[in-house]
Amino acid sequence: MARIIVVTSGKGGVGKTTSSAAISTGLAQRGKKTVVIDFDIGLRNLDLIMGCERRVVYDFVNVINGEATLNQALIKDKRVENLFILPASQTRDKDALTKEGVEKIINKLQEMDFDYIICDSPAGIETGALMALYFADEAIVTTNPEVSSVRDSDRILGILASKSRRAEQSLEPVKEHLLLTRYAPGRVNRGDMLSVEDVQEILAIPLLGVIPESQAVLRASNSGEPVIFDQTSDAGQAYLDTVARLLGEKRDFRFLQEEKKGFFNRLFGG
């Protein structure tokens, strides 16, 4: 059975879609048959970050409504074997998603022998977000190290514990992971940002990854390349570590300390 993982947060702009793209790509690179689903009906972005926006013909809602088959809507990634994208609709209302419709798609994907189904959730707690987390076995709760973002993520943890299918059916709870994005050790040291320990203390869930603030993320998004491909960047390496931990491997947490600049860097302002 596929592991169904929702990438979620309470607040917008924390890097959920960037993380969904990077993690699903990383899993496929490791030989896992992976599909990533965009649940952000009306504001489709995953296809842009995955670099396949021109290949979208049918979408998630078309399949739910019986206007296309799942095979017609799934986009096979050209760079990585085993990676597929199911785009969202840009023209439908968010209420186009129903539990019955989403369950039908999830069940069909299970029959197609996927190892991982990654659900890229929109921000907040409206229909798309609730649908994305309802069927999850695991949740990657994505947050920036700032109070409002962490508080909103805490609310999402409450919803996972009460409104998911696992909660409704009194099954084992959704397995929760913390992904901390846009982390800047220098700002933490100046007291401008919460530390990893601060966030862990508030949310009290296991740490999966810490993604440093990096221009590479913006460059990758603009070029339609998941940042995990940029293995020279700190962010790309941090996502590789995150995927490894998701697969059960032990990896040290890097990029938690401010990089000390050498003499020539300081001298020439590098």
PDB file of C-alpha atoms in Angstrom:
ATOM      1  CA  MET A   1       0.000   0.000   0.000  1.00  0.00           C
ATOM      2  CA  ALA A   2       1.188   3.499  -0.840  1.00  0.00           C
ATOM      3  CA  ARG A   3       2.161   5.828   1.999  1.00  0.00           C
ATOM      4  CA  ILE A   4      -0.165   8.841   1.741  1.00  0.00           C
ATOM      5  CA  ILE A   5       1.663  11.938   2.950  1.00  0.00           C
ATOM      6  CA  VAL A   6       0.164  15.428   3.138  1.00  0.00           C
ATOM      7  CA  VAL A   7       2.464  18.452   3.038  1.00  0.00           C
ATOM      8  CA  THR A   8       0.510  20.994   5.063  1.00  0.00           C
ATOM      9  CA  SER A   9       0.632  24.204   7.117  1.00  0.00           C
ATOM     10  CA  GLY A  10      -1.766  26.763   8.475  1.00  0.00           C
ATOM     11  CA  LYS A  11      -0.059  29.742   6.877  1.00  0.00           C
ATOM     12  CA  GLY A  12       0.545  30.518   3.214  1.00  0.00           C
ATOM     13  CA  GLY A  13       3.955  31.214   1.709  1.00  0.00           C
ATOM     14  CA  VAL A  14       5.935  28.836   3.919  1.00  0.00           C
ATOM     15  CA  GLY A  15       7.169  26.613   1.093  1.00  0.00           C
ATOM     16  CA  LYS A  16       4.669  23.745   0.951  1.00  0.00           C
ATOM     17  CA  THR A  17       4.628  23.426  -2.835  1.00  0.00           C
ATOM     18  CA  THR A  18       8.418  23.842  -3.059  1.00  0.00           C
ATOM     19  CA  SER A  19       8.710  21.090  -0.435  1.00  0.00           C
ATOM     20  CA  SER A  20       6.140  18.819  -2.121  1.00  0.00           C
ATOM     21  CA  ALA A  21       8.036  19.119  -5.408  1.00  0.00           C
ATOM     22  CA  ALA A  22      11.443  18.518  -3.822  1.00  0.00           C
ATOM     23  CA  ILE A  23      10.384  15.606  -1.614  1.00  0.00           C
ATOM     24  CA  SER A  24       8.398  13.789  -4.311  1.00  0.00           C
ATOM     25  CA  THR A  25      11.318  14.221  -6.740  1.00  0.00           C
ATOM     26  CA  GLY A  26      13.763  12.956  -4.108  1.00  0.00           C
ATOM     27  CA  LEU A  27      11.651   9.863  -3.395  1.00  0.00           C
ATOM     28  CA  ALA A  28      11.443   9.071  -7.121  1.00  0.00           C
ATOM     29  CA  GLN A  29      15.221   9.546  -7.438  1.00  0.00           C
ATOM     30  CA  ARG A  30      15.551   6.869  -4.752  1.00  0.00           C
ATOM     31  CA  GLY A  31      13.541   4.445  -6.881  1.00  0.00           C
ATOM     32  CA  LYS A  32      10.137   4.957  -5.236  1.00  0.00           C
ATOM     33  CA  LYS A  33       7.147   5.205  -7.557  1.00  0.00           C
ATOM     34  CA  THR A  34       5.700   8.554  -6.499  1.00  0.00           C
ATOM     35  CA  VAL A  35       2.762  10.751  -7.459  1.00  0.00           C
ATOM     36  CA  VAL A  36       2.329  14.322  -6.212  1.00  0.00           C
ATOM     37  CA  ILE A  37      -1.189  15.791  -6.250  1.00  0.00           C
ATOM     38  CA  ASP A  38      -1.964  19.524  -6.282  1.00  0.00           C
ATOM     39  CA  PHE A  39      -4.976  20.176  -4.016  1.00  0.00           C
ATOM     40  CA  ASP A  40      -4.878  23.965  -4.510  1.00  0.00           C
ATOM     41  CA  ILE A  41      -7.958  24.203  -6.739  1.00  0.00           C
ATOM     42  CA  GLY A  42      -8.117  27.556  -8.530  1.00  0.00           C
ATOM     43  CA  LEU A  43      -4.528  28.590  -7.753  1.00  0.00           C
ATOM     44  CA  ARG A  44      -2.507  25.871  -9.448  1.00  0.00           C
ATOM     45  CA  ASN A  45       1.254  26.220  -8.829  1.00  0.00           C
ATOM     46  CA  LEU A  46       2.742  22.754  -8.502  1.00  0.00           C
ATOM     47  CA  ASP A  47       2.938  22.268 -12.285  1.00  0.00           C
ATOM     48  CA  LEU A  48       4.988  25.489 -12.578  1.00  0.00           C
ATOM     49  CA  ILE A  49       7.502  24.416  -9.950  1.00  0.00           C
ATOM     50  CA  MET A  50       7.691  20.943 -11.525  1.00  0.00           C
ATOM     51  CA  GLY A  51       8.232  22.522 -14.963  1.00  0.00           C
ATOM     52  CA  CYS A  52       5.296  20.777 -16.656  1.00  0.00           C
ATOM     53  CA  GLU A  53       2.693  23.588 -16.937  1.00  0.00           C
ATOM     54  CA  ARG A  54       2.584  23.341 -20.742  1.00  0.00           C
ATOM     55  CA  ARG A  55       1.780  19.643 -20.570  1.00  0.00           C
ATOM     56  CA  VAL A  56      -1.412  20.022 -18.513  1.00  0.00           C
ATOM     57  CA  VAL A  57      -4.409  18.853 -20.544  1.00  0.00           C
ATOM     58  CA  TYR A  58      -6.663  17.325 -17.884  1.00  0.00           C
ATOM     59  CA  ASP A  59      -6.625  17.871 -14.140  1.00  0.00           C
ATOM     60  CA  PHE A  60      -7.646  16.426 -10.773  1.00  0.00           C
ATOM     61  CA  VAL A  61     -11.234  17.741 -11.010  1.00  0.00           C
ATOM     62  CA  ASN A  62     -11.680  16.428 -14.577  1.00  0.00           C
ATOM     63  CA  VAL A  63     -10.903  12.929 -13.261  1.00  0.00           C
ATOM     64  CA  ILE A  64     -13.251  13.283 -10.258  1.00  0.00           C
ATOM     65  CA  ASN A  65     -16.055  14.422 -12.590  1.00  0.00           C
ATOM     66  CA  GLY A  66     -15.464  11.559 -15.029  1.00  0.00           C
ATOM     67  CA  GLU A  67     -14.366  13.942 -17.812  1.00  0.00           C
ATOM     68  CA  ALA A  68     -10.978  12.208 -18.143  1.00  0.00           C
ATOM     69  CA  THR A  69      -9.274   9.053 -16.921  1.00  0.00           C
ATOM     70  CA  LEU A  70      -6.528   9.139 -14.325  1.00  0.00           C
ATOM     71  CA  ASN A  71      -4.016   8.007 -16.945  1.00  0.00           C
ATOM     72  CA  GLN A  72      -5.002  10.945 -19.162  1.00  0.00           C
ATOM     73  CA  ALA A  73      -4.509  13.471 -16.357  1.00  0.00           C
ATOM     74  CA  LEU A  74      -1.275  12.120 -14.835  1.00  0.00           C
ATOM     75  CA  ILE A  75       1.853  13.828 -16.164  1.00  0.00           C
ATOM     76  CA  LYS A  76       4.997  11.690 -16.200  1.00  0.00           C
ATOM     77  CA  ASP A  77       8.091  13.660 -15.254  1.00  0.00           C
ATOM     78  CA  LYS A  78      10.656  13.764 -18.067  1.00  0.00           C
ATOM     79  CA  ARG A  79      13.692  13.985 -15.784  1.00  0.00           C
ATOM     80  CA  VAL A  80      13.020  11.343 -13.142  1.00  0.00           C
ATOM     81  CA  GLU A  81      11.726   7.827 -13.669  1.00  0.00           C
ATOM     82  CA  ASN A  82       8.835   6.855 -11.353  1.00  0.00           C
ATOM     83  CA  LEU A  83       7.595  10.443 -10.808  1.00  0.00           C
ATOM     84  CA  PHE A  84       4.085  11.592 -11.776  1.00  0.00           C
ATOM     85  CA  ILE A  85       2.169  14.843 -11.249  1.00  0.00           C
ATOM     86  CA  LEU A  86      -1.620  15.241 -10.947  1.00  0.00           C
ATOM     87  CA  PRO A  87      -2.302  18.960 -11.493  1.00  0.00           C
ATOM     88  CA  ALA A  88      -5.103  21.010  -9.953  1.00  0.00           C
ATOM     89  CA  SER A  89      -7.784  22.846 -11.913  1.00  0.00           C
ATOM     90  CA  GLN A  90      -7.315  26.588 -12.372  1.00  0.00           C
ATOM     91  CA  THR A  91     -10.926  27.218 -13.345  1.00  0.00           C
ATOM     92  CA  ARG A  92     -12.998  25.370 -10.771  1.00  0.00           C
ATOM     93  CA  ASP A  93     -14.291  26.331  -7.370  1.00  0.00           C
ATOM     94  CA  LYS A  94     -12.564  24.906  -4.304  1.00  0.00           C
ATOM     95  CA  ASP A  95     -15.775  22.997  -3.488  1.00  0.00           C
ATOM     96  CA  ALA A  96     -15.227  20.890  -6.622  1.00  0.00           C
ATOM     97  CA  LEU A  97     -13.378  18.429  -4.375  1.00  0.00           C
ATOM     98  CA  THR A  98     -15.520  15.922  -2.479  1.00  0.00           C
ATOM     99  CA  LYS A  99     -14.482  13.190  -0.067  1.00  0.00           C
ATOM    100  CA  GLU A 100     -16.013  10.569  -2.338  1.00  0.00           C
ATOM    101  CA  GLY A 101     -14.234  11.985  -5.390  1.00  0.00           C
ATOM    102  CA  VAL A 102     -10.843  12.245  -3.703  1.00  0.00           C
ATOM    103  CA  GLU A 103     -11.197   8.751  -2.210  1.00  0.00           C
ATOM    104  CA  LYS A 104     -11.933   7.358  -5.685  1.00  0.00           C
ATOM    105  CA  ILE A 105      -8.686   8.877  -7.011  1.00  0.00           C
ATOM    106  CA  ILE A 106      -6.634   7.699  -4.007  1.00  0.00           C
ATOM    107  CA  ASN A 107      -7.972   4.149  -4.414  1.00  0.00           C
ATOM    108  CA  LYS A 108      -7.121   4.119  -8.129  1.00  0.00           C
ATOM    109  CA  LEU A 109      -3.596   5.333  -7.383  1.00  0.00           C
ATOM    110  CA  GLN A 110      -3.246   2.548  -4.790  1.00  0.00           C
ATOM    111  CA  GLU A 111      -4.166   0.045  -7.507  1.00  0.00           C
ATOM    112  CA  MET A 112      -1.418   1.503  -9.735  1.00  0.00           C
ATOM    113  CA  ASP A 113       1.253   0.353  -7.263  1.00  0.00           C
ATOM    114  CA  PHE A 114       2.528   3.755  -6.200  1.00  0.00           C
ATOM    115  CA  ASP A 115       4.869   3.687  -3.201  1.00  0.00           C
ATOM    116  CA  TYR A 116       4.105   7.281  -2.207  1.00  0.00           C
ATOM    117  CA  ILE A 117       1.151   9.603  -2.746  1.00  0.00           C
ATOM    118  CA  ILE A 118       2.204  13.156  -1.826  1.00  0.00           C
ATOM    119  CA  CYS A 119      -0.686  15.590  -1.290  1.00  0.00           C
ATOM    120  CA  ASP A 120       0.333  19.232  -1.752  1.00  0.00           C
ATOM    121  CA  SER A 121      -2.134  21.105   0.445  1.00  0.00           C
ATOM    122  CA  PRO A 122      -3.217  24.728   0.036  1.00  0.00           C
ATOM    123  CA  ALA A 123      -2.796  26.986   3.054  1.00  0.00           C
ATOM    124  CA  GLY A 124      -5.447  27.425   5.705  1.00  0.00           C
ATOM    125  CA  ILE A 125      -8.320  25.175   6.689  1.00  0.00           C
ATOM    126  CA  GLU A 126     -10.740  25.451   3.779  1.00  0.00           C
ATOM    127  CA  THR A 127     -12.034  22.603   1.605  1.00  0.00           C
ATOM    128  CA  GLY A 128      -8.871  21.875  -0.399  1.00  0.00           C
ATOM    129  CA  ALA A 129      -6.697  21.770   2.725  1.00  0.00           C
ATOM    130  CA  LEU A 130      -9.129  19.574   4.649  1.00  0.00           C
ATOM    131  CA  MET A 131      -9.405  17.171   1.681  1.00  0.00           C
ATOM    132  CA  ALA A 132      -5.624  16.985   1.353  1.00  0.00           C
ATOM    133  CA  LEU A 133      -5.144  15.953   4.977  1.00  0.00           C
ATOM    134  CA  TYR A 134      -8.264  13.782   5.418  1.00  0.00           C
ATOM    135  CA  PHE A 135      -6.809  10.619   3.850  1.00  0.00           C
ATOM    136  CA  ALA A 136      -3.234  11.086   5.074  1.00  0.00           C
ATOM    137  CA  ASP A 137      -1.230   8.402   6.853  1.00  0.00           C
ATOM    138  CA  GLU A 138       1.512  10.921   7.555  1.00  0.00           C
ATOM    139  CA  ALA A 139       1.784  14.710   7.617  1.00  0.00           C
ATOM    140  CA  ILE A 140       4.778  16.910   6.911  1.00  0.00           C
ATOM    141  CA  VAL A 141       3.854  20.067   8.823  1.00  0.00           C
ATOM    142  CA  THR A 142       5.754  22.882   7.130  1.00  0.00           C
ATOM    143  CA  THR A 143       6.467  26.067   9.022  1.00  0.00           C
ATOM    144  CA  ASN A 144       8.733  29.109   9.029  1.00  0.00           C
ATOM    145  CA  PRO A 145      10.504  29.944  12.301  1.00  0.00           C
ATOM    146  CA  GLU A 146       8.157  32.787  13.200  1.00  0.00           C
ATOM    147  CA  VAL A 147       5.428  32.882  15.834  1.00  0.00           C
ATOM    148  CA  SER A 148       2.388  33.328  13.545  1.00  0.00           C
ATOM    149  CA  SER A 149       3.470  30.488  11.243  1.00  0.00           C
ATOM    150  CA  VAL A 150       4.147  28.122  14.150  1.00  0.00           C
ATOM    151  CA  ARG A 151       0.836  28.994  15.824  1.00  0.00           C
ATOM    152  CA  ASP A 152      -1.070  28.254  12.607  1.00  0.00           C
ATOM    153  CA  SER A 153       0.781  24.939  12.263  1.00  0.00           C
ATOM    154  CA  ASP A 154      -0.270  24.067  15.805  1.00  0.00           C
ATOM    155  CA  ARG A 155      -3.880  24.506  14.712  1.00  0.00           C
ATOM    156  CA  ILE A 156      -3.292  22.124  11.790  1.00  0.00           C
ATOM    157  CA  LEU A 157      -2.000  19.514  14.257  1.00  0.00           C
ATOM    158  CA  GLY A 158      -5.311  19.817  16.091  1.00  0.00           C
ATOM    159  CA  ILE A 159      -7.235  19.218  12.847  1.00  0.00           C
ATOM    160  CA  LEU A 160      -5.074  16.192  11.980  1.00  0.00           C
ATOM    161  CA  ALA A 161      -5.858  14.770  15.403  1.00  0.00           C
ATOM    162  CA  SER A 162      -9.627  15.295  15.079  1.00  0.00           C
ATOM    163  CA  LYS A 163     -10.756  15.547  11.428  1.00  0.00           C
ATOM    164  CA  SER A 164      -8.600  13.049   9.518  1.00  0.00           C
ATOM    165  CA  ARG A 165      -9.967   9.688   8.403  1.00  0.00           C
ATOM    166  CA  ARG A 166      -7.671   7.993  10.923  1.00  0.00           C
ATOM    167  CA  ALA A 167      -9.168  10.098  13.731  1.00  0.00           C
ATOM    168  CA  GLU A 168     -12.743   9.449  12.579  1.00  0.00           C
ATOM    169  CA  GLN A 169     -12.175   5.687  12.406  1.00  0.00           C
ATOM    170  CA  SER A 170     -10.183   5.528  15.673  1.00  0.00           C
ATOM    171  CA  LEU A 171      -7.140   4.183  13.839  1.00  0.00           C
ATOM    172  CA  GLU A 172      -3.515   4.831  14.709  1.00  0.00           C
ATOM    173  CA  PRO A 173      -2.993   8.634  14.562  1.00  0.00           C
ATOM    174  CA  VAL A 174      -1.514  10.380  11.538  1.00  0.00           C
ATOM    175  CA  LYS A 175       2.284  10.251  11.856  1.00  0.00           C
ATOM    176  CA  GLU A 176       3.492  13.853  12.133  1.00  0.00           C
ATOM    177  CA  HIS A 177       6.799  15.315  10.942  1.00  0.00           C
ATOM    178  CA  LEU A 178       8.113  18.864  11.318  1.00  0.00           C
ATOM    179  CA  LEU A 179       9.729  20.570   8.321  1.00  0.00           C
ATOM    180  CA  LEU A 180      11.241  23.947   9.178  1.00  0.00           C
ATOM    181  CA  THR A 181      11.785  26.153   6.119  1.00  0.00           C
ATOM    182  CA  ARG A 182      13.567  29.477   5.425  1.00  0.00           C
ATOM    183  CA  TYR A 183      15.821  28.988   8.459  1.00  0.00           C
ATOM    184  CA  ALA A 184      18.511  31.647   8.924  1.00  0.00           C
ATOM    185  CA  PRO A 185      20.903  30.965  11.837  1.00  0.00           C
ATOM    186  CA  GLY A 186      22.208  34.544  11.800  1.00  0.00           C
ATOM    187  CA  ARG A 187      18.714  35.909  12.375  1.00  0.00           C
ATOM    188  CA  VAL A 188      18.145  33.328  15.125  1.00  0.00           C
ATOM    189  CA  ASN A 189      21.335  34.514  16.855  1.00  0.00           C
ATOM    190  CA  ARG A 190      20.096  38.122  16.659  1.00  0.00           C
ATOM    191  CA  GLY A 191      16.760  37.135  18.183  1.00  0.00           C
ATOM    192  CA  ASP A 192      14.824  37.957  14.990  1.00  0.00           C
ATOM    193  CA  MET A 193      13.658  34.391  14.422  1.00  0.00           C
ATOM    194  CA  LEU A 194      12.691  31.359  16.503  1.00  0.00           C
ATOM    195  CA  SER A 195      15.321  28.659  16.908  1.00  0.00           C
ATOM    196  CA  VAL A 196      14.783  25.007  15.937  1.00  0.00           C
ATOM    197  CA  GLU A 197      14.470  24.221  19.665  1.00  0.00           C
ATOM    198  CA  ASP A 198      11.829  26.949  20.138  1.00  0.00           C
ATOM    199  CA  VAL A 199       9.676  25.541  17.323  1.00  0.00           C
ATOM    200  CA  GLN A 200      10.079  21.952  18.540  1.00  0.00           C
ATOM    201  CA  GLU A 201       9.080  23.002  22.052  1.00  0.00           C
ATOM    202  CA  ILE A 202       5.865  24.636  20.781  1.00  0.00           C
ATOM    203  CA  LEU A 203       4.769  21.939  18.291  1.00  0.00           C
ATOM    204  CA  ALA A 204       6.245  18.871  20.053  1.00  0.00           C
ATOM    205  CA  ILE A 205       6.521  16.717  16.919  1.00  0.00           C
ATOM    206  CA  PRO A 206       9.630  14.991  15.505  1.00  0.00           C
ATOM    207  CA  LEU A 207      11.923  17.079  13.312  1.00  0.00           C
ATOM    208  CA  LEU A 208      12.199  15.781   9.737  1.00  0.00           C
ATOM    209  CA  GLY A 209      14.180  18.573   8.095  1.00  0.00           C
ATOM    210  CA  VAL A 210      15.524  22.106   8.367  1.00  0.00           C
ATOM    211  CA  ILE A 211      15.721  23.954   5.044  1.00  0.00           C
ATOM    212  CA  PRO A 212      17.949  27.044   5.131  1.00  0.00           C
ATOM    213  CA  GLU A 213      16.885  30.327   3.584  1.00  0.00           C
ATOM    214  CA  SER A 214      18.398  30.254   0.108  1.00  0.00           C
ATOM    215  CA  GLN A 215      18.255  32.116  -3.196  1.00  0.00           C
ATOM    216  CA  ALA A 216      18.449  28.680  -4.823  1.00  0.00           C
ATOM    217  CA  VAL A 217      14.785  28.072  -3.912  1.00  0.00           C
ATOM    218  CA  LEU A 218      13.631  31.146  -5.844  1.00  0.00           C
ATOM    219  CA  ARG A 219      15.894  30.325  -8.798  1.00  0.00           C
ATOM    220  CA  ALA A 220      14.575  26.759  -8.895  1.00  0.00           C
ATOM    221  CA  SER A 221      10.934  27.869  -8.754  1.00  0.00           C
ATOM    222  CA  ASN A 222      11.428  30.369 -11.564  1.00  0.00           C
ATOM    223  CA  SER A 223      13.120  27.790 -13.773  1.00  0.00           C
ATOM    224  CA  GLY A 224      10.599  24.981 -13.140  1.00  0.00           C
ATOM    225  CA  GLU A 225      13.214  22.741 -11.517  1.00  0.00           C
ATOM    226  CA  PRO A 226      12.623  21.308  -8.034  1.00  0.00           C
ATOM    227  CA  VAL A 227      15.420  22.694  -5.838  1.00  0.00           C
ATOM    228  CA  ILE A 228      16.543  19.176  -4.855  1.00  0.00           C
ATOM    229  CA  PHE A 229      18.199  18.989  -8.311  1.00  0.00           C
ATOM    230  CA  ASP A 230      20.557  21.803  -7.228  1.00  0.00           C
ATOM    231  CA  GLN A 231      22.838  19.661  -5.106  1.00  0.00           C
ATOM    232  CA  THR A 232      25.431  22.429  -4.835  1.00  0.00           C
ATOM    233  CA  SER A 233      22.975  24.545  -2.803  1.00  0.00           C
ATOM    234  CA  ASP A 234      22.379  24.249   0.931  1.00  0.00           C
ATOM    235  CA  ALA A 235      18.617  23.986   0.316  1.00  0.00           C
ATOM    236  CA  GLY A 236      19.047  21.174  -2.221  1.00  0.00           C
ATOM    237  CA  GLN A 237      21.268  19.233   0.176  1.00  0.00           C
ATOM    238  CA  ALA A 238      18.852  19.814   3.066  1.00  0.00           C
ATOM    239  CA  TYR A 239      15.974  18.363   1.015  1.00  0.00           C
ATOM    240  CA  LEU A 240      18.133  15.318   0.134  1.00  0.00           C
ATOM    241  CA  ASP A 241      18.695  14.817   3.882  1.00  0.00           C
ATOM    242  CA  THR A 242      14.950  15.231   4.517  1.00  0.00           C
ATOM    243  CA  VAL A 243      14.064  12.528   1.964  1.00  0.00           C
ATOM    244  CA  ALA A 244      16.662  10.195   3.458  1.00  0.00           C
ATOM    245  CA  ARG A 245      15.130  10.636   6.936  1.00  0.00           C
ATOM    246  CA  LEU A 246      11.642  10.022   5.503  1.00  0.00           C
ATOM    247  CA  LEU A 247      13.007   6.703   4.208  1.00  0.00           C
ATOM    248  CA  GLY A 248      14.228   5.823   7.690  1.00  0.00           C
ATOM    249  CA  GLU A 249      17.906   6.764   7.340  1.00  0.00           C
ATOM    250  CA  LYS A 250      19.894   8.605   9.986  1.00  0.00           C
ATOM    251  CA  ARG A 251      21.231  11.975   8.855  1.00  0.00           C
ATOM    252  CA  ASP A 252      22.777  14.739  10.914  1.00  0.00           C
ATOM    253  CA  PHE A 253      21.018  18.104  10.761  1.00  0.00           C
ATOM    254  CA  ARG A 254      23.136  20.577   8.834  1.00  0.00           C
ATOM    255  CA  PHE A 255      22.892  24.330   8.232  1.00  0.00           C
ATOM    256  CA  LEU A 256      21.825  25.068  11.812  1.00  0.00           C
ATOM    257  CA  GLN A 257      24.840  27.255  12.593  1.00  0.00           C
ATOM    258  CA  GLU A 258      25.829  30.548  11.027  1.00  0.00           C
ATOM    259  CA  GLU A 259      28.600  30.029   8.487  1.00  0.00           C
ATOM    260  CA  LYS A 260      31.798  31.742   9.605  1.00  0.00           C
ATOM    261  CA  LYS A 261      33.261  33.817   6.789  1.00  0.00           C
ATOM    262  CA  GLY A 262      36.961  33.479   6.073  1.00  0.00           C
ATOM    263  CA  PHE A 263      39.425  36.400   6.160  1.00  0.00           C
ATOM    264  CA  PHE A 264      39.267  37.135   2.403  1.00  0.00           C
ATOM    265  CA  ASN A 265      35.470  36.895   2.325  1.00  0.00           C
ATOM    266  CA  ARG A 266      35.254  39.430   5.144  1.00  0.00           C
ATOM    267  CA  LEU A 267      37.910  41.631   3.518  1.00  0.00           C
ATOM    268  CA  PHE A 268      36.140  41.738   0.155  1.00  0.00           C
ATOM    269  CA  GLY A 269      32.575  41.604   1.469  1.00  0.00           C
ATOM    270  CA  GLY A 270      31.858  38.048   0.195  1.00  0.00           C
TER     271      GLY A 270
END
